[in-house]
Short mmCIF file of C-alpha atoms in Angstrom, two decimals:
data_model
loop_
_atom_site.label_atom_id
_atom_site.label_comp_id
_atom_site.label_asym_id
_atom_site.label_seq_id
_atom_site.Cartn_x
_atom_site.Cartn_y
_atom_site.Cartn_z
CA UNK X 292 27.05 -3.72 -2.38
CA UNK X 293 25.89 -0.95 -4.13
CA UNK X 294 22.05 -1.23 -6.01
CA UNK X 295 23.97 -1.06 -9.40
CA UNK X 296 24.98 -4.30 -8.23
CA UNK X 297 23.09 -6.11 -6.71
CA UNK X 298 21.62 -9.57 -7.40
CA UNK X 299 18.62 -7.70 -8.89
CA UNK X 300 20.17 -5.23 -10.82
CA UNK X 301 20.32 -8.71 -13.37
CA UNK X 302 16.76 -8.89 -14.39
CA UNK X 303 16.11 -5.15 -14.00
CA UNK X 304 19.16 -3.26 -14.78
CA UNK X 305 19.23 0.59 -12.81
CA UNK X 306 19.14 3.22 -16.17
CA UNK X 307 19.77 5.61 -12.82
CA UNK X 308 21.47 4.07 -9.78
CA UNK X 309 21.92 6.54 -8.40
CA UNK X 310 17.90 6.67 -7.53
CA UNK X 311 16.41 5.28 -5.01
CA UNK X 312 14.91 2.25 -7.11
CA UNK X 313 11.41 0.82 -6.59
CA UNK X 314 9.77 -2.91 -7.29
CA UNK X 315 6.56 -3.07 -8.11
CA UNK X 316 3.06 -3.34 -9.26
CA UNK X 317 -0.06 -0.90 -8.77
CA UNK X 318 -1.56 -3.35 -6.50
CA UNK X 319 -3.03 -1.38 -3.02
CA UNK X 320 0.59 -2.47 -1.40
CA UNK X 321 1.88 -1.28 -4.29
CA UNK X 322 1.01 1.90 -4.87
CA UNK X 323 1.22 3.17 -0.89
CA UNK X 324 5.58 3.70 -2.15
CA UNK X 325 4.42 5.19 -5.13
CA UNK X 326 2.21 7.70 -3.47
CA UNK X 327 4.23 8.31 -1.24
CA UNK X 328 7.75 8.96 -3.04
CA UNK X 329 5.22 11.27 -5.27
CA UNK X 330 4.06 12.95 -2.44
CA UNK X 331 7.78 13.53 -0.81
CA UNK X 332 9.32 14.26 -4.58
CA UNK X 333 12.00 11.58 -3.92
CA UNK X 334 13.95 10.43 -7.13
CA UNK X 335 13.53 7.06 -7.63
CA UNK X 336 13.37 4.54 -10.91
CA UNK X 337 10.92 2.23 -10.53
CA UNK X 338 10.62 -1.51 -12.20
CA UNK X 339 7.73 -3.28 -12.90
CA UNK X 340 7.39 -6.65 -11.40
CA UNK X 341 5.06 -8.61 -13.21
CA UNK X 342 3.20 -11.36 -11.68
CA UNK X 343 2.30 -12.88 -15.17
CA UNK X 344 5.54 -14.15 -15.70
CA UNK X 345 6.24 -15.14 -11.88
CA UNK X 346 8.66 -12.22 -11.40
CA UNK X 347 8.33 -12.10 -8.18
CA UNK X 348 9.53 -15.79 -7.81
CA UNK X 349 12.89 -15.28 -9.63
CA UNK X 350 15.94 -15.78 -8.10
CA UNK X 351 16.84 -11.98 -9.01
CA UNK X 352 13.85 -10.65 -6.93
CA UNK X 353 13.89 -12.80 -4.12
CA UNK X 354 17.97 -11.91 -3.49
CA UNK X 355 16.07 -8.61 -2.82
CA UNK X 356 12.96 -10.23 -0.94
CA UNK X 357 12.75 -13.12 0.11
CA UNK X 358 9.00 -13.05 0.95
CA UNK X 359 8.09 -12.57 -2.63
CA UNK X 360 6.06 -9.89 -2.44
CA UNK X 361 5.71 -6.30 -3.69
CA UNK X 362 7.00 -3.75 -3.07
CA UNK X 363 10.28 -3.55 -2.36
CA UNK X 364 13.19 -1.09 -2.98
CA UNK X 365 16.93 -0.28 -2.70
CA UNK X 366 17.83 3.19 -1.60
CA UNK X 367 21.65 3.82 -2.93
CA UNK X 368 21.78 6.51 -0.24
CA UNK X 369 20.42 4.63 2.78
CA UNK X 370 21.84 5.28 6.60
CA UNK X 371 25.39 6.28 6.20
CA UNK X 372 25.45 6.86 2.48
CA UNK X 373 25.72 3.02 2.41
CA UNK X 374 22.50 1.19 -0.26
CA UNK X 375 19.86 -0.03 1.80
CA UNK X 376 17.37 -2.52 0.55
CA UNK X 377 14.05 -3.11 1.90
CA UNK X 378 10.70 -4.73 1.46
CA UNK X 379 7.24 -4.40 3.40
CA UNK X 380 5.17 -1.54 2.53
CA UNK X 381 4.87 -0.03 5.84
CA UNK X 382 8.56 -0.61 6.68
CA UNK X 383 9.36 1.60 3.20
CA UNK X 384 6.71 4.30 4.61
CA UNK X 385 8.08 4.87 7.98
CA UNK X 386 11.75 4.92 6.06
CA UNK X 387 10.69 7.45 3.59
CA UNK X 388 9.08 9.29 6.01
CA UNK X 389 12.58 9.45 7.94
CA UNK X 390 14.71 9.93 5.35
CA UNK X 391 12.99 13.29 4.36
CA UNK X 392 11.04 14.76 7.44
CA UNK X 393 7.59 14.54 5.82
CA UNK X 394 4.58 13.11 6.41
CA UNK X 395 5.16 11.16 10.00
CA UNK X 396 5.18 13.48 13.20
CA UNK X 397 8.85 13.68 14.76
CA UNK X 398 6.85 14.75 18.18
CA UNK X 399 7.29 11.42 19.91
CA UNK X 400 3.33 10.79 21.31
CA UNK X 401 2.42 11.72 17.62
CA UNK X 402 4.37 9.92 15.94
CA UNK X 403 3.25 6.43 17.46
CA UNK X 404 -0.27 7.31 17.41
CA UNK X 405 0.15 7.23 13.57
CA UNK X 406 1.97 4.11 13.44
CA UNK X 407 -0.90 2.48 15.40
CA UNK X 408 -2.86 3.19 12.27
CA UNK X 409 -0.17 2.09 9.85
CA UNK X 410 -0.43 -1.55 11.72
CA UNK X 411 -4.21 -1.37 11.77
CA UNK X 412 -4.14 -1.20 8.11
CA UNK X 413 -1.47 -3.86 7.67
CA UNK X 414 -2.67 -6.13 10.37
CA UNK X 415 -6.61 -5.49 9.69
CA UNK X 416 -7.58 -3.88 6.53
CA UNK X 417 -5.58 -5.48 4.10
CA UNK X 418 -5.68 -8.33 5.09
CA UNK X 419 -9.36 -8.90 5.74
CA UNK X 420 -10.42 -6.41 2.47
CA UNK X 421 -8.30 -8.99 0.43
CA UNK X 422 -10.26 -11.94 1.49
CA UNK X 423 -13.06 -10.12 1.04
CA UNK X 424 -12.27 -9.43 -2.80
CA UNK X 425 -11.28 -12.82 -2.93
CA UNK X 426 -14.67 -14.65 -1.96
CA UNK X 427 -16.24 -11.49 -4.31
CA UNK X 428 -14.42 -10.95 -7.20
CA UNK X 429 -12.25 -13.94 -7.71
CA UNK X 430 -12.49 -17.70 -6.91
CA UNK X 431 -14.56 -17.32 -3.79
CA UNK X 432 -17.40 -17.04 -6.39
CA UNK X 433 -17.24 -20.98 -6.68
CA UNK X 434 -18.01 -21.53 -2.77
CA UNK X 435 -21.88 -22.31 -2.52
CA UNK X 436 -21.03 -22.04 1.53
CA UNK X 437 -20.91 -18.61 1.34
CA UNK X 438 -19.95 -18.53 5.39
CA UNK X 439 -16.34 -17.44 4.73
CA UNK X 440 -17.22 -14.46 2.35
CA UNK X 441 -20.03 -13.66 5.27
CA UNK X 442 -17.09 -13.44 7.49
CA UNK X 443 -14.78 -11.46 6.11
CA UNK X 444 -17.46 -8.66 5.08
CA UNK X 445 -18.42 -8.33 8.61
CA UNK X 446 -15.34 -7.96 9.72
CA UNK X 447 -14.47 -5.77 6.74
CA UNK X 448 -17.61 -3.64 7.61
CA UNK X 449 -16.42 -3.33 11.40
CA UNK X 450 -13.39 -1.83 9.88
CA UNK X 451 -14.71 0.43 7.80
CA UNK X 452 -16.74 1.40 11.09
CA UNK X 453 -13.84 2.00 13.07
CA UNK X 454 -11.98 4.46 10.38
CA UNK X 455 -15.13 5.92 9.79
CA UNK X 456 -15.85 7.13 14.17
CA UNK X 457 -11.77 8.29 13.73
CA UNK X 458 -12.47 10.24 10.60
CA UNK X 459 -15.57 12.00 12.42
CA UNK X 460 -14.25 15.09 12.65
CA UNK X 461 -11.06 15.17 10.69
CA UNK X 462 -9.79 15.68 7.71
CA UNK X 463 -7.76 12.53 8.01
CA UNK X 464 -6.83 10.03 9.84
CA UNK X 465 -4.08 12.24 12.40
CA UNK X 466 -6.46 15.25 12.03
CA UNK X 467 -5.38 17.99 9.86
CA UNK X 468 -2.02 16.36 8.57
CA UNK X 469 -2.18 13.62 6.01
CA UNK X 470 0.57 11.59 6.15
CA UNK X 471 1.43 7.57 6.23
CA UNK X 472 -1.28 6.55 7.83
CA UNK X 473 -3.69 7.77 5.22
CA UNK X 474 -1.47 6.66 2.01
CA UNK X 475 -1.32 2.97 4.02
CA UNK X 476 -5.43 3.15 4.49
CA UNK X 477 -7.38 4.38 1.56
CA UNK X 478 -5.13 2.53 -1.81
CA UNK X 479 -7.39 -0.56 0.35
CA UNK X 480 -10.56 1.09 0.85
CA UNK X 481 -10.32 2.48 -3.03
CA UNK X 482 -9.69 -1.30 -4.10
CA UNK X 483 -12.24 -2.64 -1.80
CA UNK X 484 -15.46 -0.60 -3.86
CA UNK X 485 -13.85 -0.20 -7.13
CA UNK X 486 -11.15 -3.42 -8.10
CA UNK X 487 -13.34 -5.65 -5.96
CA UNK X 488 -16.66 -4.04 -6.66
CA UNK X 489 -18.21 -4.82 -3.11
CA UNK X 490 -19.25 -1.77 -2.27
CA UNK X 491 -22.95 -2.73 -2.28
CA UNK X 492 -21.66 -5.84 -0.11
CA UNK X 493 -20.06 -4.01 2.63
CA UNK X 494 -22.83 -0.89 2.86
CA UNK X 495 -20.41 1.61 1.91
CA UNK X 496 -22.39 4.39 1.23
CA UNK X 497 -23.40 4.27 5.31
CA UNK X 498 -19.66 5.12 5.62
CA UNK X 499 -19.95 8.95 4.88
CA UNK X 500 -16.76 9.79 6.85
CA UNK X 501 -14.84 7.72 4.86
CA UNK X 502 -16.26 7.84 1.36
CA UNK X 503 -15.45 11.84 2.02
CA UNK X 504 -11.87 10.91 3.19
CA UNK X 505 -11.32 8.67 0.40
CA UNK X 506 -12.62 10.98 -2.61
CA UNK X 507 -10.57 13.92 -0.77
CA UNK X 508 -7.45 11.45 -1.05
CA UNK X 509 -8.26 10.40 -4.75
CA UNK X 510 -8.03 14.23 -5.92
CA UNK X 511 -4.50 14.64 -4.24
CA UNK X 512 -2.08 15.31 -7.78
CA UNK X 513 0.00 12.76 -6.04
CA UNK X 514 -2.52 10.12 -5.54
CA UNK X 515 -3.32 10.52 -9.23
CA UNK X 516 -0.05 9.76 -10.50
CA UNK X 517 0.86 7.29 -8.01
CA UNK X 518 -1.70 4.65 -8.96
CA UNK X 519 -0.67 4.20 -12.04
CA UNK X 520 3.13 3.41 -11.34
CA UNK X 521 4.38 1.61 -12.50
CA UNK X 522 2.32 1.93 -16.01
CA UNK X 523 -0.03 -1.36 -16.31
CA UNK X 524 1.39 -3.04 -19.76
#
């Protein structure tokens, strides 16, 4: 099945299919693909799935993923010149990474030392930053226990510590190369003080290693234009 026609391809027809074509939102899940298929200079056609209108629970996107979530994509050149579609952020990074030699270490010891990151971030940060702008910015507001919210700070705050003692010292998170690791981390840490606004709740400003990190990662041309794809309506 090529991505011209697949079940998708109905609700969000391929103008190029011969792209690699991306689903999505600029959520901080999101935007790691973008950045990254800026970063790599991939050609790719990207579709905006909009969670006002349930998109992600129509039968068109879930023939792609069945999780409903963003993002997701279909190469049309995958492994063997055959389409291959996939969803999970991190999954898509380590496959972009693959596909063009950049941004993930090929030197074996390396190369898993950054994917211990990539499943900190997935397994830890966003994750616990999310609760944390839940019981902040959204609902959580309307708790008078405030014992969850409590929790998940800490815990985002012990994050934060941790990147902050590996950043000591280096330009990012593998040292002197950015790669996967850092495009996974800091779309979270950027939504956790600005989107969510709980800076102030989490001490940021104690995190110097990271607010450096993160400011050095925000001025990247590639960062810039990769947070704002797709275009908010």
């Amino acid at each position: 099945m090529t991505a011209f026609n697949h079940p998708i391809a109905r609700k969000w027809p391929a103008a190029h299919p011969e792209r690699l074509q991306l689903y999505s939102l600029p959520t901080p899940n999101g935007v790691k693909v973008s950045i990254m298929l800026e970063e790599i200079g991939l050609p790719y056609e990207v579709h905006r799935v909009d969670f006002a209108t349930d998109d992600q629970l129509s039968p068109e996107f879930l023939s792609l993923n069945p999780n409903n979530k963003i993002p997701a994509i279909i190469d049309p050149d995958g492994p063997g010149g055959e389409p291959l579609p996939l969803f999970e952020s991190g999954a898509i990074l380590i496959y972009l990474a693959d596909k063009t030699g950049q941004l993930l270490s090929s030197e074996p010891a390396r190369r898993y030392e950054t994917l211990q990151w990539l499943m900190w971030q997935m397994g830890g940060v966003g994750p616990m930053f999310g609760q944390v702008g839940f019981f902040n910015k959204f609902a959580g507001k309307d708790y008078e226990d405030k014992r969850p919210r409590d929790r998940y700070v800490a815990e985002a705050r012990r994050l934060l510590g941790v990147l902050d003692k590996r950043l000591e010292g280096r330009a990012w998170i593998m040292g002197d190369d950015y790669g996967i690791a850092d495009i996974a981390v800091f779309p979270w840490v950027r939504n956790l003080v600005g989107f969510y606004d709980a800076g102030e709740l989490v001490g940021f400003e104690t995190f110097r290693n990271v607010e450096r990190a993160l400011n050095a990662f925000l001025a990247r041309p590639a960062v810039t234009r990769g947070l704002e794809i797709p275009p908010r309506n």
